Coordinates of C-alpha atoms and ligand atoms in Angstrom, one line a residue:
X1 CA 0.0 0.0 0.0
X2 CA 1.1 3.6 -0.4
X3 CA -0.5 7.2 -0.3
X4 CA 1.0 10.5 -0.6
X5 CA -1.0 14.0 -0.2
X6 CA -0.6 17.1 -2.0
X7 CA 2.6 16.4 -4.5
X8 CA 2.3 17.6 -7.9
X9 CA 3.2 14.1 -9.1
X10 CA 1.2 11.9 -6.6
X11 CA -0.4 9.7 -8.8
X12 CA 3.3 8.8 -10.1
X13 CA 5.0 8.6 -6.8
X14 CA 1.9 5.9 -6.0
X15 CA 3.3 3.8 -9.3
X16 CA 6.7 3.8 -8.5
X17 CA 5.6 2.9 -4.6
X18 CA 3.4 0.1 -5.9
X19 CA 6.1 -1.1 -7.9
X20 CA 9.0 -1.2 -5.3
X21 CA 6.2 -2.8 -3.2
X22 CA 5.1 -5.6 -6.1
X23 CA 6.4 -8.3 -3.8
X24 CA 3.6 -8.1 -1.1
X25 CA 1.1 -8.7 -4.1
X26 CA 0.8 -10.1 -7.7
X27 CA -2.7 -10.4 -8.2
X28 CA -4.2 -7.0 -9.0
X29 CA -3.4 -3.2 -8.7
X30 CA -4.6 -0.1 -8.8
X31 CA -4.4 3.5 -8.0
X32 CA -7.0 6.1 -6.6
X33 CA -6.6 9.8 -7.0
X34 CA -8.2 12.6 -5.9
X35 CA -8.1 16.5 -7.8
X36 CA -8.9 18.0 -3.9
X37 CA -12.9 17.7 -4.5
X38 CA -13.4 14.3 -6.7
X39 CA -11.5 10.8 -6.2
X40 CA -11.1 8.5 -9.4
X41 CA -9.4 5.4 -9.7
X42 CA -7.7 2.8 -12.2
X43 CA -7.6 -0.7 -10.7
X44 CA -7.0 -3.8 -12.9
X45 CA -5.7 -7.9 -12.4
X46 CA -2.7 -8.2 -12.5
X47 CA 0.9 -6.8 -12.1
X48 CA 1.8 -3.2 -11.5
X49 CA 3.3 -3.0 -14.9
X50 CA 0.2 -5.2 -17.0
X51 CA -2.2 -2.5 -15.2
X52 CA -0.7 0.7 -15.8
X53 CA 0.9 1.3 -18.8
X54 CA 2.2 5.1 -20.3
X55 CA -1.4 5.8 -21.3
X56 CA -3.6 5.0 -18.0
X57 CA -0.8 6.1 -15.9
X58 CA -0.8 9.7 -17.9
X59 CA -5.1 9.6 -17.6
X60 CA -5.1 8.7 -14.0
X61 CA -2.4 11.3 -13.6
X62 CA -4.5 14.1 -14.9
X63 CA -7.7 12.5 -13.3
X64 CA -5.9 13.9 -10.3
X65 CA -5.5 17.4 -11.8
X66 CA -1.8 17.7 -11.3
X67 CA -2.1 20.5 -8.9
X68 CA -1.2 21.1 -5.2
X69 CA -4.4 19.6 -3.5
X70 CA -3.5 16.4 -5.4
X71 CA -3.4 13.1 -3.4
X72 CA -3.1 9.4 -4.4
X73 CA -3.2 5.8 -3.1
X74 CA -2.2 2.7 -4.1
X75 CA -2.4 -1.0 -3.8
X76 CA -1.5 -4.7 -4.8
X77 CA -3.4 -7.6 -3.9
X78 CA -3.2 -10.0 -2.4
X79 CA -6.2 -12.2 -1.4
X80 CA -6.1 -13.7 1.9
X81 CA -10.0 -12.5 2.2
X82 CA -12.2 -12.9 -1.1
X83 CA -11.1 -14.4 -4.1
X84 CA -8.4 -13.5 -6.9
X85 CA -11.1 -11.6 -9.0
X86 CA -11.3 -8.0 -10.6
X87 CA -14.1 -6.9 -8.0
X88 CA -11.8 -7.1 -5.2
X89 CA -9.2 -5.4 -6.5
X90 CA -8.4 -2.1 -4.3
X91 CA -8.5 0.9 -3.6
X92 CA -12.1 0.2 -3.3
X93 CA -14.1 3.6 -4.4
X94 CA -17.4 4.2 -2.7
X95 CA -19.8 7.0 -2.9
X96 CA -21.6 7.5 0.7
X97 CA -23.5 9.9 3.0
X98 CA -20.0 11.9 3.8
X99 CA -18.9 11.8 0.3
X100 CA -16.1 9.5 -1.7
X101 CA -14.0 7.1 -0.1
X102 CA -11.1 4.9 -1.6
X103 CA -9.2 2.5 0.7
X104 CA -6.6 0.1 0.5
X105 CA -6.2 -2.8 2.7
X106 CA -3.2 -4.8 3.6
X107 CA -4.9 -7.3 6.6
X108 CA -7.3 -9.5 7.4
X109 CA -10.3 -9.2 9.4
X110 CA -11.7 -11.5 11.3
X111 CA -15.0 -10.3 12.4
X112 CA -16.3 -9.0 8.6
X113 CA -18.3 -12.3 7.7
X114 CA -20.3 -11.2 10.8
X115 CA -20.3 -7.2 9.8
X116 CA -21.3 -8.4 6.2
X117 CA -24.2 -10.7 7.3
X118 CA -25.5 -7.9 10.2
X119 CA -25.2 -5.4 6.8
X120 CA -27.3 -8.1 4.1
X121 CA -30.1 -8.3 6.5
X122 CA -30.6 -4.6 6.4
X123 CA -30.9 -4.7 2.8
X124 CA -27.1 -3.7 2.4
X125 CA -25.3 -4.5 -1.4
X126 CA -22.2 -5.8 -1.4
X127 CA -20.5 -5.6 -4.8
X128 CA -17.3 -7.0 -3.6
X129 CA -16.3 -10.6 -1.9
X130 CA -13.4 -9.2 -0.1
X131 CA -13.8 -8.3 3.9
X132 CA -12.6 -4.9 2.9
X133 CA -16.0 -3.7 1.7
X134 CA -17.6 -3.9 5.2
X135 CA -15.5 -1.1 6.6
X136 CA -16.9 1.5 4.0
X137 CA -19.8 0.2 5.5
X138 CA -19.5 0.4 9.0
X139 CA -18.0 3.8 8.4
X140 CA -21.1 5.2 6.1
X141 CA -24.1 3.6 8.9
X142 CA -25.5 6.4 11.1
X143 CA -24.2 5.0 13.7
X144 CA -20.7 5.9 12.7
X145 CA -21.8 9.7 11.2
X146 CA -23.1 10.6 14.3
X147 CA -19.9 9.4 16.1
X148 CA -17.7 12.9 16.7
X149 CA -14.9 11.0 14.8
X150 CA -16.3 8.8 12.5
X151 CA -13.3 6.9 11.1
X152 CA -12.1 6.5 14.4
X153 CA -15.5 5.0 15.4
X154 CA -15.4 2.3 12.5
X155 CA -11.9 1.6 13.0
X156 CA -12.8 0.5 16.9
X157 CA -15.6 -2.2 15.7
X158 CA -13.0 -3.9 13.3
X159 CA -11.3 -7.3 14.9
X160 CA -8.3 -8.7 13.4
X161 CA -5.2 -7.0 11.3
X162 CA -5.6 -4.1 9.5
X163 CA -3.4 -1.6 8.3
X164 CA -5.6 0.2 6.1
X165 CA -5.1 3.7 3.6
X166 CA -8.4 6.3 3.1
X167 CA -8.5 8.6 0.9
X168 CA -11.1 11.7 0.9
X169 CA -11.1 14.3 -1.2
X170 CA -9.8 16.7 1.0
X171 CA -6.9 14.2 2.9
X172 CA -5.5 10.7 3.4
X173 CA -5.9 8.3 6.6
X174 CA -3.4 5.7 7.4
X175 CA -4.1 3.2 10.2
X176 CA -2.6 0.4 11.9
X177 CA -4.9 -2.4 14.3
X178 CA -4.1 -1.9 17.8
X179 CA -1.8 -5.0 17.8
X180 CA 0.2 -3.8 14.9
X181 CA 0.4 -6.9 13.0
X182 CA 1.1 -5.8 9.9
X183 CA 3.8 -2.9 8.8
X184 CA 2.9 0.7 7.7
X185 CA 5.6 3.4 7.7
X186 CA 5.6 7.0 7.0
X187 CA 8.2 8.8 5.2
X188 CA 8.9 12.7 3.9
X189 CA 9.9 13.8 1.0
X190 CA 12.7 16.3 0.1
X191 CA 9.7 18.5 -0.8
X192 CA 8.5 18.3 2.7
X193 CA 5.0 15.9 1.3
X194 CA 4.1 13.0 3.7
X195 CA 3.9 9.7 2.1
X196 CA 3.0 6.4 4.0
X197 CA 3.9 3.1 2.8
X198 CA 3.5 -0.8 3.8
X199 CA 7.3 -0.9 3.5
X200 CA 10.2 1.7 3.9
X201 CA 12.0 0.1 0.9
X202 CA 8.9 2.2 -1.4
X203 CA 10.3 5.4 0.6
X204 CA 13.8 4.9 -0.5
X205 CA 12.8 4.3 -4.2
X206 CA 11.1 7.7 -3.9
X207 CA 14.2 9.2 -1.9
X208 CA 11.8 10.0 1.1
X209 CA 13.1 9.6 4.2
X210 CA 11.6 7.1 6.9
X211 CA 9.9 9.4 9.7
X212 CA 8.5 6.5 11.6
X213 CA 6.4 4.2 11.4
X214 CA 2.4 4.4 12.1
X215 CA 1.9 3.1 16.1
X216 CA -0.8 0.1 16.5
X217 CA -4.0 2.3 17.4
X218 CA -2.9 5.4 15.7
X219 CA -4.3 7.0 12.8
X220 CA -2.4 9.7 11.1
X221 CA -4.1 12.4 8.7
X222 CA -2.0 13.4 5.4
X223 CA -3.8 16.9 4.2
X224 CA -2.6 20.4 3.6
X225 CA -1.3 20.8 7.1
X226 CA 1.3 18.4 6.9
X227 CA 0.6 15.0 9.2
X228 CA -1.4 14.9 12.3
X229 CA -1.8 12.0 14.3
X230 CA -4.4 10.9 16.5
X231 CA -5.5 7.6 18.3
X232 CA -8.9 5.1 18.0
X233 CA -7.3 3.1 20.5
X234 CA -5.3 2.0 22.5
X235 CA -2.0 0.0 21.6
X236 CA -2.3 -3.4 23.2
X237 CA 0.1 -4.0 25.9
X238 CA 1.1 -7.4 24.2
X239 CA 1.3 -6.8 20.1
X240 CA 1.3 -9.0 17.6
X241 CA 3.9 -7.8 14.9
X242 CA 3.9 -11.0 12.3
X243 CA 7.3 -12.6 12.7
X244 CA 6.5 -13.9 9.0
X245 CA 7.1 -10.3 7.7
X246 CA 11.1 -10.9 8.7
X247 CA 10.9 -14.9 7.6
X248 CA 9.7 -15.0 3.7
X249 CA 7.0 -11.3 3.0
X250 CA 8.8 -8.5 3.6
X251 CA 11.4 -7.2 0.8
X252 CA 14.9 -7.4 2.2
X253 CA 15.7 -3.6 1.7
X254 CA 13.1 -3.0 3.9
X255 CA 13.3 -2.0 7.9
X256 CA 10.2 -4.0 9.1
X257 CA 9.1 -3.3 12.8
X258 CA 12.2 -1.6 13.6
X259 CA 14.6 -3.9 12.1
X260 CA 16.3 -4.7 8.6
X261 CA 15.2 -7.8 7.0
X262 CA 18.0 -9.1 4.9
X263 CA 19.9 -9.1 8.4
X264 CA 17.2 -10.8 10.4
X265 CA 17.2 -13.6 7.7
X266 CA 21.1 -13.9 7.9
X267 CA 20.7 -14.0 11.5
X268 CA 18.4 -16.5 11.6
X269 CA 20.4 -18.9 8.8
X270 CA 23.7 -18.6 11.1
X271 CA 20.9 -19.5 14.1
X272 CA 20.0 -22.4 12.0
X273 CA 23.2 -23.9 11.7
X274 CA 24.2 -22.8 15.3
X275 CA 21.1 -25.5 16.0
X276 CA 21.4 -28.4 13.3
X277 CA 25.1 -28.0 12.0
X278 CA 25.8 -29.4 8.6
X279 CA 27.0 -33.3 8.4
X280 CA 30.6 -34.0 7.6
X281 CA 31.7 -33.8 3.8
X282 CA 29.1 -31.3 2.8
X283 CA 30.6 -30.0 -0.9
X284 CA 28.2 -26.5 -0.6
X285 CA 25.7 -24.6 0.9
X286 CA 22.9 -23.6 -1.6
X287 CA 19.9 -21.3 -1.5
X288 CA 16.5 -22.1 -2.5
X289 CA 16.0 -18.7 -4.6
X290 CA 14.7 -16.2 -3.9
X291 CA 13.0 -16.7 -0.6
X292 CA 16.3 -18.5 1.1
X293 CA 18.9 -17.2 -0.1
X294 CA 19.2 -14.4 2.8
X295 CA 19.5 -17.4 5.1
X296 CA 21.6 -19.0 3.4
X297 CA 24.0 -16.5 3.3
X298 CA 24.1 -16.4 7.2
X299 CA 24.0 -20.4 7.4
X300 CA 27.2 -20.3 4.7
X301 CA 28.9 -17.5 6.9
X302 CA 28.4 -19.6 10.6
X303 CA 29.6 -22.6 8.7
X304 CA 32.4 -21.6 7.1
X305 CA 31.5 -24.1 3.8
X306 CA 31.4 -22.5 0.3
X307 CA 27.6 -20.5 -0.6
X308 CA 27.0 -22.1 -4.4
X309 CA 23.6 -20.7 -6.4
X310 CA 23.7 -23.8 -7.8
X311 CA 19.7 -23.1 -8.8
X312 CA 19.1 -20.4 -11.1
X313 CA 15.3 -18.8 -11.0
X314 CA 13.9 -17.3 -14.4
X315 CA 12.8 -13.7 -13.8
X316 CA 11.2 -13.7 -16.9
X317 CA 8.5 -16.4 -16.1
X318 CA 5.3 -14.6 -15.3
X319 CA 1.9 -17.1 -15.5
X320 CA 2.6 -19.9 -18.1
X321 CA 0.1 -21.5 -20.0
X322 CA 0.6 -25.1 -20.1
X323 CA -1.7 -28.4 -21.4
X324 CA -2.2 -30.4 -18.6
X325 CA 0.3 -33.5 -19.5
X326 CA 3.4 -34.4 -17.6
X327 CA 5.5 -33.4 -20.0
X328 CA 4.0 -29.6 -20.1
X329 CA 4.0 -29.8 -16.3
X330 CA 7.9 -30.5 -15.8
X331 CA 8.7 -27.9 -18.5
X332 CA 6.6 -25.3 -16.8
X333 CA 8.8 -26.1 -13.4
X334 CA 12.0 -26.6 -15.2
X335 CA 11.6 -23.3 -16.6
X336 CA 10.8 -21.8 -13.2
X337 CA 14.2 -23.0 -11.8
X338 CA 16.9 -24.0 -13.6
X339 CA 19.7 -26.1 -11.7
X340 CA 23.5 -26.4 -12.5
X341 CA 24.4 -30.0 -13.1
X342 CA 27.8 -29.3 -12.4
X343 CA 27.2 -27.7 -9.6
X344 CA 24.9 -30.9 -7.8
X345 CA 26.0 -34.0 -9.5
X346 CA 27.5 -36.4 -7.1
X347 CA 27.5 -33.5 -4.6
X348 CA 26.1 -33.5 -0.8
X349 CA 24.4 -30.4 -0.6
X350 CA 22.8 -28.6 2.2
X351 CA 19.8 -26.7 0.6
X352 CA 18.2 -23.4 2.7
X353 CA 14.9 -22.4 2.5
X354 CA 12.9 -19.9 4.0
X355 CA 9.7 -21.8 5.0
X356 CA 7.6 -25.0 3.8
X357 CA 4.0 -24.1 4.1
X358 CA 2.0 -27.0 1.8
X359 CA 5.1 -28.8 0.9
X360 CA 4.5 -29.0 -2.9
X361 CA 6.9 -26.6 -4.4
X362 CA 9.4 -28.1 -1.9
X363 CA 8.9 -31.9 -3.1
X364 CA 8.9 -30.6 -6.8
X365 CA 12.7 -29.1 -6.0
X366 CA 14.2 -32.0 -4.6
X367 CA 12.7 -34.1 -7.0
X368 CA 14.8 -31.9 -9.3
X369 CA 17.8 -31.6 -7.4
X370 CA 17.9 -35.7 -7.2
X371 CA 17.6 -36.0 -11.0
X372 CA 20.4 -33.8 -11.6
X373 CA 22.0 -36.0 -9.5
X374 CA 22.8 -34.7 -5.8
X375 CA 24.0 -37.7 -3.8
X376 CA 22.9 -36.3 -0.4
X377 CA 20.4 -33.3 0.6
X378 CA 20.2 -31.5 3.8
X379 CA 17.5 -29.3 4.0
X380 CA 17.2 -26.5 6.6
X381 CA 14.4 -24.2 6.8
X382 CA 15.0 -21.1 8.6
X383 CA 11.7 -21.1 10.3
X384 CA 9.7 -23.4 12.3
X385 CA 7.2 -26.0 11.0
X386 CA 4.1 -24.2 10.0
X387 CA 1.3 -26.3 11.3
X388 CA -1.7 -23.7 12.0
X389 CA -3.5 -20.9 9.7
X390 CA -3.2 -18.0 9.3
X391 CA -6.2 -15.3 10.5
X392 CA -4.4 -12.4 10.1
X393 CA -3.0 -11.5 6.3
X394 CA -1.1 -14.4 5.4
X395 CA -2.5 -16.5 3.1
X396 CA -1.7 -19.9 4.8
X397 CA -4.1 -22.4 3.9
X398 CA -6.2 -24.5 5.7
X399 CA -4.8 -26.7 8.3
X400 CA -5.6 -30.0 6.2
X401 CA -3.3 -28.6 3.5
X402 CA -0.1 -27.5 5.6
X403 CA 1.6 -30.5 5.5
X404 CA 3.5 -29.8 9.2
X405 CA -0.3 -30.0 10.4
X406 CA -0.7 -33.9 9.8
X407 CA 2.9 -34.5 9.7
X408 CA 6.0 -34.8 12.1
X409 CA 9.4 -33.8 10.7
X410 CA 10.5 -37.0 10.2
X411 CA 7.0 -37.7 8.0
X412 CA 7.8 -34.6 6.1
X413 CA 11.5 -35.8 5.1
X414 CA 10.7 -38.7 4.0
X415 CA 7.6 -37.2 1.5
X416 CA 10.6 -35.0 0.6
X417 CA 12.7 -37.8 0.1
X418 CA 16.0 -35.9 1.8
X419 CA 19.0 -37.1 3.8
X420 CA 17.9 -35.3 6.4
X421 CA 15.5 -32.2 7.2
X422 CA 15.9 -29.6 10.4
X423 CA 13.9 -26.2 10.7
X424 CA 15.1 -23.6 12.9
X425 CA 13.4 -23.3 16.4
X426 CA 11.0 -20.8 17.6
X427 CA 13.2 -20.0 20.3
X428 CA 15.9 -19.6 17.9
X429 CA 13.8 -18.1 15.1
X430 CA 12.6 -14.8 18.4
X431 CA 16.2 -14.6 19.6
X432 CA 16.9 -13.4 15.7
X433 CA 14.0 -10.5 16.5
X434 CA 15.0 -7.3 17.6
X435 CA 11.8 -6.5 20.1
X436 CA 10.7 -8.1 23.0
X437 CA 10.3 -12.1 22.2
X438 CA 6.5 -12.1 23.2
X439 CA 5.3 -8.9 20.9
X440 CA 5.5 -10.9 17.8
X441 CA 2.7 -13.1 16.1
X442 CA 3.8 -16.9 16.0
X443 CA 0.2 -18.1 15.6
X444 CA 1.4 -19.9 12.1
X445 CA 3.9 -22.1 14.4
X446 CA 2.6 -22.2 18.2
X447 CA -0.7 -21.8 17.8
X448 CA -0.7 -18.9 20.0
X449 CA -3.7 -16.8 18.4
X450 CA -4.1 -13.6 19.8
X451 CA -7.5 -12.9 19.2
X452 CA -9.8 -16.2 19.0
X453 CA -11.1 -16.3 15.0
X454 CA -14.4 -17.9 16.0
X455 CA -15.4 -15.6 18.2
X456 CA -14.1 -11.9 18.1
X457 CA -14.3 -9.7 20.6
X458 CA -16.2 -6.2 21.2
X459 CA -15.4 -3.2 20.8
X460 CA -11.6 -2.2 21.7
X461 CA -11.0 0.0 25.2
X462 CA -11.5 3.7 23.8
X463 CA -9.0 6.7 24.9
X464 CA -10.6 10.4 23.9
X465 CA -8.6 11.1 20.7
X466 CA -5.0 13.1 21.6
X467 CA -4.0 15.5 18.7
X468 CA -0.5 16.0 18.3
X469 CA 1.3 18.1 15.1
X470 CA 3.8 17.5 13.4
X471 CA 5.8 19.2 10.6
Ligands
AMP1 P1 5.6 -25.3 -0.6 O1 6.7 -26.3 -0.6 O2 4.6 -25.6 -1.7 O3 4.9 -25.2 0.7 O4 6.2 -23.9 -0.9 C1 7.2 -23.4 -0.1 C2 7.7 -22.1 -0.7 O5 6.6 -21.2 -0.8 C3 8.8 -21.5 0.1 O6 9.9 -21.3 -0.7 C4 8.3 -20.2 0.6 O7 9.2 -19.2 0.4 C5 7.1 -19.9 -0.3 N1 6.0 -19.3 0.6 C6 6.0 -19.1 1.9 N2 4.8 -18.6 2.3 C7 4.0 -18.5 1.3 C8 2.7 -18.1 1.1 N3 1.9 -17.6 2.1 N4 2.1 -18.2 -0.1 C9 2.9 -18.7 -1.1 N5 4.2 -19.1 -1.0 C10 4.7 -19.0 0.2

């Protein structure tokens, strides 16, 4: 997600922001602008790039006038909530009692089957499948315009993770859920604009500089007066900042809850070998690109044995169209990832990964690696087994397909058919965390939910909004 308020060039910033932030979603994008009285948007499926090209980019550019009072936000999808089709794609535009609305999501909620259902029976239309739709409304009922702060009083009936972007005509509102379990960082630009974004790595491909990031509870208001902050609750006194960000989401440029990811990742590789060393004779230590090659690195480092990419990913291999025979099907995966025979054959490897979630990918690689001819692999994955879902953004899915969920370790390696298999500890995985051990989510491996998916809770404890300036 990314928005920026009152620069000449907002709608392009928000390109080149959804574009340094393609990683956190591939499935659709889109862009909402407003000319200081009207909000328009461009959304599409797809990449940034197959959405926007010179032409929409230029029309959704001067949609948004191009002047001073010009503000844009932006988004990639990626479904967790809602399926992978073009109504769900965001910013999600809505016309309502107070006026226009766009919002981006990046979250999941957990309470907006119930919202949506309590909406339908009052003869509510839903045009969306995606549990984003139910904040618009919840903010637009009259229960929420007659609230003093209306955004703030929707923000406080919605259970689960949300950092969420509004645009009105007149301003921008960036939030974070009061267990801050997703990222959301604001930056400033040379020119003195604010400009908030999932992740700090969009800030530096604009050149703005990280301010700080958005507190859980907070919501901070981009508009002619620079950024104002205020709260709709509370921060919880134990958050929940998704560990998962550092493991495989987050871009390793990026400073994610305080810390830089590449470094957690090489931290938590050298942890991994610090735990399950590699067996004698190992020839090289090879990364599973992209998503382990960060631990890798660190697990290469703490070993002191030789880092080999000894498998080669092709960029260029977007969706591919294949006939459903076995031949098409090893194509398609051979042309995914390539692997140096002369790298493997008759060598024992030990082969990093970042995580196994349904174990199919995985099996499909070492199936590879053993037909090139690798005489032993020893896999380490550098985070722990991932045997519960995930409520809050990640789109883990359902217990019966993680394989860690009916399996044991030794069950997993020998599905994988590796020499051995070893995934890095929770313990060890936390001590590779910068902040205190028990404010980060771990729900995916303990089982430790937060907030109970079946049954969320009421409304959050409410503080009278504090208005501080900045800038
Ligand atoms: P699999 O063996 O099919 O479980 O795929 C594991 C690979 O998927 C690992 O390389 C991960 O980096 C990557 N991965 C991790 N989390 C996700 C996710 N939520 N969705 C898709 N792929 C993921």
């Amino acid at each position: 997600m990314f928005g920026v308020w009152g620069h000449p060039h907002a709608a392009r910033l928000a390109y080149l922001g959804l574009f340094a932030q393609q990683h956190r979603g591939q499935e659709s994008s889109g862009i909402a602008v407003s000319d200081g009285r009207r909000l328009y948007a461009h959304v599409g499926m797809g990449l940034v790039a197959e959405v926007f090209d010179a032409e929409t980019l230029e029309k959704i550019e001067l949609r948004g006038g191009g002047g001073p009072g010009q503000g844009a936000i932006g988004h990639n999808r990626y479904s967790t909530a809602g399926g992978s089709v073009s109504c769900n794609a965001q910013p999600l535009l809505e016309s309502y009692v107070g006026g226009q609305v766009a919002v981006a999501h990046n979250g999941n909620l957990i309470n907006a089957e119930v919202l949506r259902r309590k909406f339908e029976e009052a003869g509510h239309l839903f045009h969306t499948t995606s549990d984003t739709e139910a904040i618009v409304h919840l903010l637009a009922s009259p229960a929420q315009q007659k609230a003093p702060d209306p955004l703030a009083a929707t923000l406080r009936h919605l259970q689960g993770a949300f950092s969420l972007v509004f645009m009105f005509p007149d301003r921008i509102e960036a939030c974070r859920d009061p267990w801050g379990w997703r990222p959301l960082s604001i930056g400033r630009l040379a020119s003195g604009h604010y400009v908030v974004a999932s992740e700090t790595v969009a800030l530096a491909v604009i050149e703005a500089a990280h301010v700080r990031d958005v507190e859980p509870g907070e919501i901070v208001t981009l508009s002619e007066r620079g950024l104002e902050s205020r709260r709709f609750a509370e921060a919880q006194p134990r958050p929940a900042m998704c560990a998962f960000e550092h493991v495989y989401f987050a871009h390793p440029a990026s400073r994610v809850f305080g810390q830089n990811v590449e470094l957690a990742r090489e931290k938590m590789g050298e942890t991994l070998f610090r735990e399950s060393p590699a067996p004698a004779g190992i020839d090289c230590v090879v990364p599973m690109p992209d998503s382990g090659r960060s631990a890798a690195l660190g697990f290469a480092r703490a070993s002191g044995l030789p880092y080999r990419e000894a498998i080669v990913p092709n960029r260029y291999v977007g969706r591919t169209f294949i006939k459903p025979t076995q031949t098409e099907r090893n194509a398609a995966v051979r042309l995914k990832l390539n692997i140096i025979d002369e790298l493997v054959r008759g060598k024992r490897l030990v082969i990093v990964d970042d995580s196994i979630v349904r174990g199919t990918t995985t099996k499909a690689k070492m199936d590879q690696l053993r037909a090139a001819g690798a005489k032993e692999i020893h896999l380490r994955i550098s985070c722990p087994p991932i045997r519960h879902p995930c409520y809050f953004g990640v789109d883990f899915a359902e217990k019966s397909q993680l394989i860690a969920a009916g399996k044991d370790v030794e069950a997993i390696r020998a599905y994988l058919g590796v020499d051995s298999l070893h995934y890095l500890s929770i313990e060890g995985l936390l001590a590779c965390m910068k902040g205190d051990a028990a404010h980060y989510c771990t729900a995916c491996w303990t089982g430790d939910y937060r907030l109970d998916p079946e049954h969320p809770e009421g409304e959050y404890a409410i503080e009278p909004a504090q208005l501080k300036i900045f800038g």
